[in-house]
Coordinates of C-alpha atoms in Angstrom, one line a residue:
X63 CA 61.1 165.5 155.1
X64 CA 61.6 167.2 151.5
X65 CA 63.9 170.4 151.2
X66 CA 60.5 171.9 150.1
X67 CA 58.7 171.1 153.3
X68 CA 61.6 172.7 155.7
X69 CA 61.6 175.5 153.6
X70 CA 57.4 176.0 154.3
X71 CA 57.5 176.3 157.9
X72 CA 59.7 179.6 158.7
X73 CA 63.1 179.4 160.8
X74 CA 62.5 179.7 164.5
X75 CA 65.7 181.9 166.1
X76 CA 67.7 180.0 168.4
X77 CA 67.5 182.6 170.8
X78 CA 63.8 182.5 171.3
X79 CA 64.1 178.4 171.8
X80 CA 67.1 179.0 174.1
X81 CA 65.5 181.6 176.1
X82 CA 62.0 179.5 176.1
X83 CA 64.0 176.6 177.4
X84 CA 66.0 178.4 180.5
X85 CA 62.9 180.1 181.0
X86 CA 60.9 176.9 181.5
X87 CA 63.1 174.9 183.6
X88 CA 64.2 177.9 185.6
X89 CA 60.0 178.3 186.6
X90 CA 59.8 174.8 187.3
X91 CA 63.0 174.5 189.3
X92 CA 62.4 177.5 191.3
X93 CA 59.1 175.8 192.2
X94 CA 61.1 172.3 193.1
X95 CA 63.8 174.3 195.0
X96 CA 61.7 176.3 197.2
X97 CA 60.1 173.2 198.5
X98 CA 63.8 172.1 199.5
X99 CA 64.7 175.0 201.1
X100 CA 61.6 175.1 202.9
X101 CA 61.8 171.7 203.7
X102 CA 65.0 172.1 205.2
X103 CA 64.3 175.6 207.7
X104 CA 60.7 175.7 207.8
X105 CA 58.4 172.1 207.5
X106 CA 59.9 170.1 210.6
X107 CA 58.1 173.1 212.6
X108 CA 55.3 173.7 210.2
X109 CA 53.8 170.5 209.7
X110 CA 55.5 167.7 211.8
X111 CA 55.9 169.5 215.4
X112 CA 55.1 166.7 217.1
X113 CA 58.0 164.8 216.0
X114 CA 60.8 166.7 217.2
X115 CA 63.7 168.1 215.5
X116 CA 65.8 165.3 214.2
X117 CA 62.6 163.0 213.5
X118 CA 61.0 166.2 212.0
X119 CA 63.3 166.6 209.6
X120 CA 63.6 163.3 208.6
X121 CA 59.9 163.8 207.7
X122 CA 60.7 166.4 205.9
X123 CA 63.3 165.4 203.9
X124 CA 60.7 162.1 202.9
X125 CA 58.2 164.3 201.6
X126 CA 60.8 166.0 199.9
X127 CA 62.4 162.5 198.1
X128 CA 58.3 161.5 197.6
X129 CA 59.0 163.7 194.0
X130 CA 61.6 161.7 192.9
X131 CA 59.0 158.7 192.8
X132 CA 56.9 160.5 191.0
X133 CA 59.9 161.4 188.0
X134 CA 59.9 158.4 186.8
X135 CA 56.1 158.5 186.4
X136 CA 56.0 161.7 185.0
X137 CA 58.8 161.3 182.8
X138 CA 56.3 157.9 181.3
X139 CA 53.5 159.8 181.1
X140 CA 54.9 163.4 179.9
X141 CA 56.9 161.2 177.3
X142 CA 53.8 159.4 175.8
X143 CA 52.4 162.9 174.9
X144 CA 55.7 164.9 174.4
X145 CA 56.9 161.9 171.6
X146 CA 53.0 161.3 169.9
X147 CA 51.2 164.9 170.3
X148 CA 54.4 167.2 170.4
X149 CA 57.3 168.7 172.8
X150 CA 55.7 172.4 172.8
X151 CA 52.1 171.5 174.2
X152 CA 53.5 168.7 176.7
X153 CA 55.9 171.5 178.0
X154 CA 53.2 173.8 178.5
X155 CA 51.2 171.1 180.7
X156 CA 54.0 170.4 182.9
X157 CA 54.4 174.0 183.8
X158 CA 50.7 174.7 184.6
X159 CA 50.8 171.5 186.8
X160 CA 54.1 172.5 188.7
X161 CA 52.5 176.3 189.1
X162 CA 49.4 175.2 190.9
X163 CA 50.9 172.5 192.9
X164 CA 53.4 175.2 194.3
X165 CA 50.7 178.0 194.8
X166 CA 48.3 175.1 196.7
X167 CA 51.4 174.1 199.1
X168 CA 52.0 178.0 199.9
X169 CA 48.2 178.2 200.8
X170 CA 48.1 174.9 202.8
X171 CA 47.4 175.3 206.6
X172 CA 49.6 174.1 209.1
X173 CA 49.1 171.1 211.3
X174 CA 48.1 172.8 214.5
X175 CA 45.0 174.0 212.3
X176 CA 44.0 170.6 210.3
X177 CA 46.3 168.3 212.0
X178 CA 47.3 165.2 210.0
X179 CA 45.7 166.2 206.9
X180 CA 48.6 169.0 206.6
X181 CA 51.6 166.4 205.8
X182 CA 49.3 164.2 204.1
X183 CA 47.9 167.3 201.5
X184 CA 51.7 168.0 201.8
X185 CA 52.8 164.6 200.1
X186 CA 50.3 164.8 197.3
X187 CA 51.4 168.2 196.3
X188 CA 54.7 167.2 196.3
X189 CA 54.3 164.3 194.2
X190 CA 52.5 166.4 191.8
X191 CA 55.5 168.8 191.8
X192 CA 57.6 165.8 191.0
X193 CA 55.3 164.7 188.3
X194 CA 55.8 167.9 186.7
X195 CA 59.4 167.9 186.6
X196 CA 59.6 164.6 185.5
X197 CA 58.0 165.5 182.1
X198 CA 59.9 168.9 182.0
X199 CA 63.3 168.2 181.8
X200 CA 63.4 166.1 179.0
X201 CA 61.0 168.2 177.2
X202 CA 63.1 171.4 177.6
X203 CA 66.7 169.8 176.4
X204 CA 64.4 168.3 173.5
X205 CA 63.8 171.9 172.4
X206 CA 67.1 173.2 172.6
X207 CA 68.6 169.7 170.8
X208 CA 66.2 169.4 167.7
X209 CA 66.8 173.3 166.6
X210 CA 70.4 173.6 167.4
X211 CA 73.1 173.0 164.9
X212 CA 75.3 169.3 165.5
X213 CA 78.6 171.5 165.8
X214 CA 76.9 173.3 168.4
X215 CA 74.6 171.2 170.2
X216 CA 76.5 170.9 173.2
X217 CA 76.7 174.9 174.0
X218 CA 73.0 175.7 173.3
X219 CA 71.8 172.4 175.3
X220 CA 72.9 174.1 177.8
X221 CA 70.5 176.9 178.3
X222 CA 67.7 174.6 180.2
X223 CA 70.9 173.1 182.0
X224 CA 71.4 176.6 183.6
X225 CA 67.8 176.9 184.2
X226 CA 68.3 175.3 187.9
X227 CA 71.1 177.5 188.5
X228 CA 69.0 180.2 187.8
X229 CA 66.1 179.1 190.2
X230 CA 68.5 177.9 193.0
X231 CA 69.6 181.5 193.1
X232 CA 65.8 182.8 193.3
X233 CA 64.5 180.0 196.3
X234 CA 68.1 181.3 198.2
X235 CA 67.6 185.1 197.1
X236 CA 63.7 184.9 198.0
X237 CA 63.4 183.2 201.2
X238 CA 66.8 185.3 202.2
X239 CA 64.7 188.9 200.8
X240 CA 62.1 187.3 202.9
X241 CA 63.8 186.8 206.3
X242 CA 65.6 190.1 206.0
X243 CA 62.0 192.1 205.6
X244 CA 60.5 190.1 208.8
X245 CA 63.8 191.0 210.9
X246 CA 64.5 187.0 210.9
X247 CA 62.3 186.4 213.6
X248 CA 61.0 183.1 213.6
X249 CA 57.4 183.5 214.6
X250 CA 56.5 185.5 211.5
X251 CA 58.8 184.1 208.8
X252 CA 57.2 180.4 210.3
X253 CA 53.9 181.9 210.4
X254 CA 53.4 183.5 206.8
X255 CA 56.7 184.4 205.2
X256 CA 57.6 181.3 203.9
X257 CA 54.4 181.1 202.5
X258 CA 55.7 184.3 199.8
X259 CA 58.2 182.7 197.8
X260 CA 55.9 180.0 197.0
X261 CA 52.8 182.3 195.8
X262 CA 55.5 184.3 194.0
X263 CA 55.8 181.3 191.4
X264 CA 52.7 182.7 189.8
X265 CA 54.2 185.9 188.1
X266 CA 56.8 183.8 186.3
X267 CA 54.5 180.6 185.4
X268 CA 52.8 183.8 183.3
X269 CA 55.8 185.1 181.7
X270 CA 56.9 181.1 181.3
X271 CA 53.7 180.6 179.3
X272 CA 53.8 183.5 177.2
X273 CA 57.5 182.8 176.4
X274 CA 56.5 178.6 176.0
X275 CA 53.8 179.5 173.8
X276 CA 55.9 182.2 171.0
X277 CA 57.9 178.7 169.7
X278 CA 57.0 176.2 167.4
X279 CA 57.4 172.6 167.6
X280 CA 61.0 171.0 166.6
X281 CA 61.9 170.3 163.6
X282 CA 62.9 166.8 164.5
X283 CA 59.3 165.7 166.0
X284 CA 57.9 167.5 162.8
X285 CA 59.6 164.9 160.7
X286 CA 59.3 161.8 163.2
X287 CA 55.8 162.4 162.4
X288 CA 55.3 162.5 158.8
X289 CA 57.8 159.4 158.7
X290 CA 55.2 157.9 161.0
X291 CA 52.3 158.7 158.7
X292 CA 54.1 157.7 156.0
X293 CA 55.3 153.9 157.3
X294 CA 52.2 152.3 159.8
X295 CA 48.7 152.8 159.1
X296 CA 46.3 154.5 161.3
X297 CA 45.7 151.2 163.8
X298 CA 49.8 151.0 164.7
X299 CA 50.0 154.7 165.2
X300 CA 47.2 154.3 167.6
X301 CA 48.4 151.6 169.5
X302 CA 52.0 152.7 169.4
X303 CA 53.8 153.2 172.5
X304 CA 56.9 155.8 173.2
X305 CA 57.4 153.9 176.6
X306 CA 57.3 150.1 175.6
X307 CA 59.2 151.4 172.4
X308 CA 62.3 152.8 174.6
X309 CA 62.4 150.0 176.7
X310 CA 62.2 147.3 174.2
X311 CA 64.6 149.1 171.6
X312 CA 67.0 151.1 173.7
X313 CA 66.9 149.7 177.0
X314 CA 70.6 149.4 177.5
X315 CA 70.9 153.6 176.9
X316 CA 67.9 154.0 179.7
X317 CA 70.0 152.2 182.4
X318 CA 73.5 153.2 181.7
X319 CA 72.1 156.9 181.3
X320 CA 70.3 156.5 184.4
X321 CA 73.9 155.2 186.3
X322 CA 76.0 157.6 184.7
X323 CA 73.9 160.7 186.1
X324 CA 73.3 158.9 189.5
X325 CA 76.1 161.2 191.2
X326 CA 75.0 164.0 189.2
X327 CA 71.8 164.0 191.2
X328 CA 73.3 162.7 194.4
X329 CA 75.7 165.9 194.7
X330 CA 73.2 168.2 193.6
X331 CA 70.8 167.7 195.8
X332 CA 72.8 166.8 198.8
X333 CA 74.3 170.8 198.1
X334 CA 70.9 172.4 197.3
X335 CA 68.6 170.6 199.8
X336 CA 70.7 168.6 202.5
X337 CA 73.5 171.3 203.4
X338 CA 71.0 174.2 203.7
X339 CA 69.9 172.3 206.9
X340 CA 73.4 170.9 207.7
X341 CA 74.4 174.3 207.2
X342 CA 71.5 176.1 209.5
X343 CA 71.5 172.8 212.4
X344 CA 73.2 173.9 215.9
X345 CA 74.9 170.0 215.8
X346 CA 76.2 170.7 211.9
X347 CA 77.5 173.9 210.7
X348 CA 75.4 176.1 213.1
X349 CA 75.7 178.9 210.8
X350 CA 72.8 181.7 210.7
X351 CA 70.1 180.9 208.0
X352 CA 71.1 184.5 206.1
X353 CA 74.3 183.5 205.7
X354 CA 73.9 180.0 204.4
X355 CA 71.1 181.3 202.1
X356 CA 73.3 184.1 200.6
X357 CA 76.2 182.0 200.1
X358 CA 73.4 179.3 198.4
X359 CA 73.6 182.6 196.0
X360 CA 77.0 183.0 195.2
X361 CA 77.1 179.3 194.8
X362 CA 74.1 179.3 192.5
X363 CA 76.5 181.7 190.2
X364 CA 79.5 179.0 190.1
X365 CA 76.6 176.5 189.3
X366 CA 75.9 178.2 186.3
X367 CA 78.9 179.6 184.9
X368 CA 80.4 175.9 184.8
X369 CA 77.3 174.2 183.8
X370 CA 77.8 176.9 180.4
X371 CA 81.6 176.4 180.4
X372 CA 81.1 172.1 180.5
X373 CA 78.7 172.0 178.0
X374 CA 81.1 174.7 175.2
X375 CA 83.9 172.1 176.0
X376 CA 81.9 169.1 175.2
X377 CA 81.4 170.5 171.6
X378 CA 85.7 170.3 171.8
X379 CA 86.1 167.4 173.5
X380 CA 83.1 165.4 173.9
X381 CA 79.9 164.7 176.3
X382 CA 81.2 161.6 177.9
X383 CA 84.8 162.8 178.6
X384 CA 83.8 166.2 180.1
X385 CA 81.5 163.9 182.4
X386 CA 84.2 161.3 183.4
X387 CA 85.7 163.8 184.6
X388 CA 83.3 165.1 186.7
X389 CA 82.8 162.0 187.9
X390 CA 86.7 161.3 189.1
X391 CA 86.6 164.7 190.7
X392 CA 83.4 164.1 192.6
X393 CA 85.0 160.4 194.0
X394 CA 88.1 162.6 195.4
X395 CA 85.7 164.9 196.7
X396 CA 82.8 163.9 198.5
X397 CA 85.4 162.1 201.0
X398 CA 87.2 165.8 202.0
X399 CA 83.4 167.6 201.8
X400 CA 82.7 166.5 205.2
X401 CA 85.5 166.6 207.4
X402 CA 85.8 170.5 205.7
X403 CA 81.9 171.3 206.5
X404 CA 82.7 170.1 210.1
X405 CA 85.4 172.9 210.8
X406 CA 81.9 174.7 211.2
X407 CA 82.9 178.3 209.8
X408 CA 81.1 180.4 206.8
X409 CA 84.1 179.8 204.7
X410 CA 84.6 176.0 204.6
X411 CA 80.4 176.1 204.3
X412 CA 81.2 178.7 200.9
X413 CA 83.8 176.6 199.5
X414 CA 81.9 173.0 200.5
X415 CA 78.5 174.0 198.9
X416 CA 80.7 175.8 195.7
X417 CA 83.1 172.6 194.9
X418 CA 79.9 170.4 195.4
X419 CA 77.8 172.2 192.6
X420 CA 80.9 173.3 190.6
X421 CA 81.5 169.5 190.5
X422 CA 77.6 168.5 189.8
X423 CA 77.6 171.2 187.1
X424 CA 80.5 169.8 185.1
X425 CA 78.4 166.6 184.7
X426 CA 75.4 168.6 184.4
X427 CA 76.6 170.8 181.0
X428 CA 76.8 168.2 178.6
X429 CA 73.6 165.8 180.3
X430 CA 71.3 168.1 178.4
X431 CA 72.6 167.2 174.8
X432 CA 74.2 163.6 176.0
X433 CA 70.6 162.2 176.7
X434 CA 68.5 163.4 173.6
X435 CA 71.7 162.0 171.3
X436 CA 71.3 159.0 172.7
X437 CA 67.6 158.3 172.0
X438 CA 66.1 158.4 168.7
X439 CA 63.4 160.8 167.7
X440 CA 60.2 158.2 168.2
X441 CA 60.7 157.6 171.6
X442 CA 63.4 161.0 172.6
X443 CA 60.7 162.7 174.9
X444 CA 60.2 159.1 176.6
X445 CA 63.8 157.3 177.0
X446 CA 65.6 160.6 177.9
X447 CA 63.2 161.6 180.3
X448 CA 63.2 158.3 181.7
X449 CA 67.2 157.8 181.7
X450 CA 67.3 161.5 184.0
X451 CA 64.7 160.8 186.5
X452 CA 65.6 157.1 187.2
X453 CA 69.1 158.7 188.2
X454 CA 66.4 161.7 190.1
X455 CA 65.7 158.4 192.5
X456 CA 68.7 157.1 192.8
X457 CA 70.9 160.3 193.5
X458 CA 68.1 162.3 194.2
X459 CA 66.0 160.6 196.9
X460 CA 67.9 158.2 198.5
X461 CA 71.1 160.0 199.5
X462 CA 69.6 163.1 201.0
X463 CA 66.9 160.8 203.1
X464 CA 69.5 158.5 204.2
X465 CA 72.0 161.1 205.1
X466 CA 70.8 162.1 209.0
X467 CA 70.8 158.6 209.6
X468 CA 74.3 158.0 208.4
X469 CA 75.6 161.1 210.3
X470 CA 74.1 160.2 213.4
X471 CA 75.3 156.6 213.4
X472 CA 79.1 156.5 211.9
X473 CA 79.3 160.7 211.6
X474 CA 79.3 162.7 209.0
X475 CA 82.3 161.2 206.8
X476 CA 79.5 158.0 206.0
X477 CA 77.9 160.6 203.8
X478 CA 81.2 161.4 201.6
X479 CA 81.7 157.4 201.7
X480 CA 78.1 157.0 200.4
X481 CA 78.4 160.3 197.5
X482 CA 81.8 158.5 196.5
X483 CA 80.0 155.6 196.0
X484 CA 77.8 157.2 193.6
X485 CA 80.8 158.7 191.5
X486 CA 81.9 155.1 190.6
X487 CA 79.1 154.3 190.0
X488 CA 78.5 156.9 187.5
X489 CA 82.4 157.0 186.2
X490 CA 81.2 153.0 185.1
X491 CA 78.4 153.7 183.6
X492 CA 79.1 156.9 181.3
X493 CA 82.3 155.2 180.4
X494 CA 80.0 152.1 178.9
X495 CA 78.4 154.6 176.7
X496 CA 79.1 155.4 173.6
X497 CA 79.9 159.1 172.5
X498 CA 77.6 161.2 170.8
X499 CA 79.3 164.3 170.1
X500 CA 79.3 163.6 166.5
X501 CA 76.2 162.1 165.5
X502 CA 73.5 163.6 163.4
X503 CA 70.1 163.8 164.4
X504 CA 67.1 162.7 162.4
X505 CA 66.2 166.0 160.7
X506 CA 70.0 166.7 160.3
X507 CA 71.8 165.5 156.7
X508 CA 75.0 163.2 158.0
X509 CA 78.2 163.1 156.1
X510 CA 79.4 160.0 154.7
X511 CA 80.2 157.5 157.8
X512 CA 78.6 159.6 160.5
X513 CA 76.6 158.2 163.0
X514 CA 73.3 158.7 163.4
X515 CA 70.7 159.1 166.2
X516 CA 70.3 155.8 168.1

């Protein structure tokens, strides 16, 4: 694109696409979390009561990894739009999807009322929460990456990075506000209060959309399209495809990506989703639910102070190496987690559920400028998207659904053998990548011998 053209199309301030970005991903997390932190107190009882505890919340905990299925899939199809019709617009679709799939599972009877059909409309809306945030993420770190400045990429990709943080700290705060109101008692919170948090979402899918709709699309995608116009004719553009073009150019960036934030996910949601129950079950913790949601809180706050502190130092010192060494921490770590949760006090749950996310968050920093350096502009949307909710399955899904069984077979330490696991696996991967720090996007002017995008 010419000097001329950049200079038509007025500056958008980087604090309106940093705030539409955290605003955005906090919306759609909050919507993602509360079904976690629902699924850990509240759906066992709600909607599989016939199974019994542990069996319940083994069901619970599958409906909740049915959304990382449906990542991947989102990711695909959000990617295809986000990379041929625009990041803004796709953005806005995934957060009207994620809005009315959370208001619908608020609404949804239980199964004493409509029996089977409950789980069953249960795992559908759960899948289309999934498919949401499989578009989203990718979307939102786009936004932030194509505006910032190179030298500075790392610290404002980190604004939809603390998103989740953000949101983690509204599920706790709600469903905490809401048991406190109700006295705690069971029989009403079961009845109708959970239900609140989840028809809540509404108010901030409206500011969300008012904030979304104020941007205007990156500057990056802006030029990836007249360079597209300006190189195939009208039959290519048509039958071009962001997802067959990711994995057929950068296939080896997709996988290793994928790997390298494996552990990222696995310790992230084993703290957010798996030690809310661990932390509430009599044969776990056995700590009240008010205390382990208002200690989610204080975590939440950790979360997101380091997530903003990893991804400053990557600008210093580089995505990959402020990731390894989340990854070597988190190898160390998941194999004291457990036998420290098992001492069964408040504390060792406050400093087991902090080091967890403090740990995930040093990965988690950088990931949201790492990803969209590594792809180039033609297929961003598509391959980093793709690389984040592959790891979704395999961090995301797998560990927290296996975990009871683990626990229950070899005790508890199988689950810090199995998150270890997922740090080398990580620690291999991100080390296979190359760095990114430095390179220039495609809207960007390099210097003489700097790499570009991909």
């Amino acid at each position: 694109m010419s000097s001329s053209q950049h200079s038509a199309t007025p500056p958008v301030p980087l604090w309106r696409v940093a705030a539409a970005s955290c605003a955005g991903t906090t919306i759609e997390f909050y919507d993602f979390f509360i079904y976690g932190t629902a699924a850990a107190l509240v759906f066992p009882k709600v909607f599989f009561p016939a199974l019994g505890s542990t069996a319940g919340t083994v069901a619970s905990f599958a409906t909740f990894a049915v959304a990382f299925v449906a990542r991947p899939v989102g990711a695909i199809v959000f990617g295809h739009f986000g990379d041929r019709i625009g990041r803004k617009r796709t953005l806005i679709s995934t957060l009207l999807l994620m809005g009315v799939a959370t208001v619908l599972i608020g609404l949804l009877p239980e199964a004493e009322t409509i029996g089977v059909a409950a789980p069953i409309a249960l795992v559908v809306l759960r899948f289309a929460q999934g498919f949401a945030v499989g578009g989203e993420w990718a979307g939102a770190t786009l936004l932030t990456a194509e505006y910032a400045p190179k030298h500075r990429r790392g610290f404002y990709g980190v604004f939809p990075q603390i998103g989740p943080a953000i949101a983690f700290a509204l599920s706790s705060g709600t469903f905490l506000a809401t048991g406190l109101i109700m006295g705690d008692t069971d029989e009403a919170f079961l009845s109708y209060g959970w239900r609140i948090p989840f028809l809540f979402s509404i108010v901030l899918i409206l500011v969300g959309l008012y904030v979304r709709m104020s941007i205007e699309e990156t500057p990056a995608f802006r030029e990836a399209q007249t360079r597209a116009r300006a190189e195939a004719n009208s039959l290519d553009r048509a039958r071009r495809m962001p997802f067959l073009e990711a994995i057929r150019a950068q296939p080896r960036e997709v996988l290793l990506s994928a790997g390298a934030l494996t552990m990222l996910f696995a310790f992230f949601y084993m703290g957010t989703a798996y030690l809310t129950s661990y932390g509430t079950n009599p044969n776990g913790a056995g700590l009240s639910r008010p205390v382990v949601l208002g200690i989610g809180i204080g975590a939440a706050v950790l979360f997101g102070l380091t997530t903003m502190a990893a991804g400053m130092l990557s600008d210093r010192f580089g995505r990959r190496n402020v990731i390894r060494v989340s990854c070597v921490a988190g190898i160390v770590w998941a194999l004291v987690l457990f036998p420290l949760l098992d001492t069964g006090s408040a504390t060792a749950f406050a400093v087991g559920l902090s080091g967890t996310l403090v740990i995930f968050a040093v990965s988690y920093g950088p990931a949201g400028s790492f990803l969209p350096e590594l792809f180039t502009a033609r297929h961003r949307y598509t391959g980093a998207g793709l690389g984040y909710n592959l790891a979704g399955v395999l961090g995301g899904a797998i560990p927290p659904l296996v975990a009871p069984g683990l626990a229950a077979s070899f005790g508890s330490i199988a689950i810090g053998v199995m998150l270890s696991l997922t740090g080398v696996l990580s620690l291999v991967c991100v080390s296979a990548l190359a760095e990114t720090r430095d390179r220039a996007l495609e809207h960007e002017q390099p210097r003489h011998g700097e790499p570009t995008a991909a």
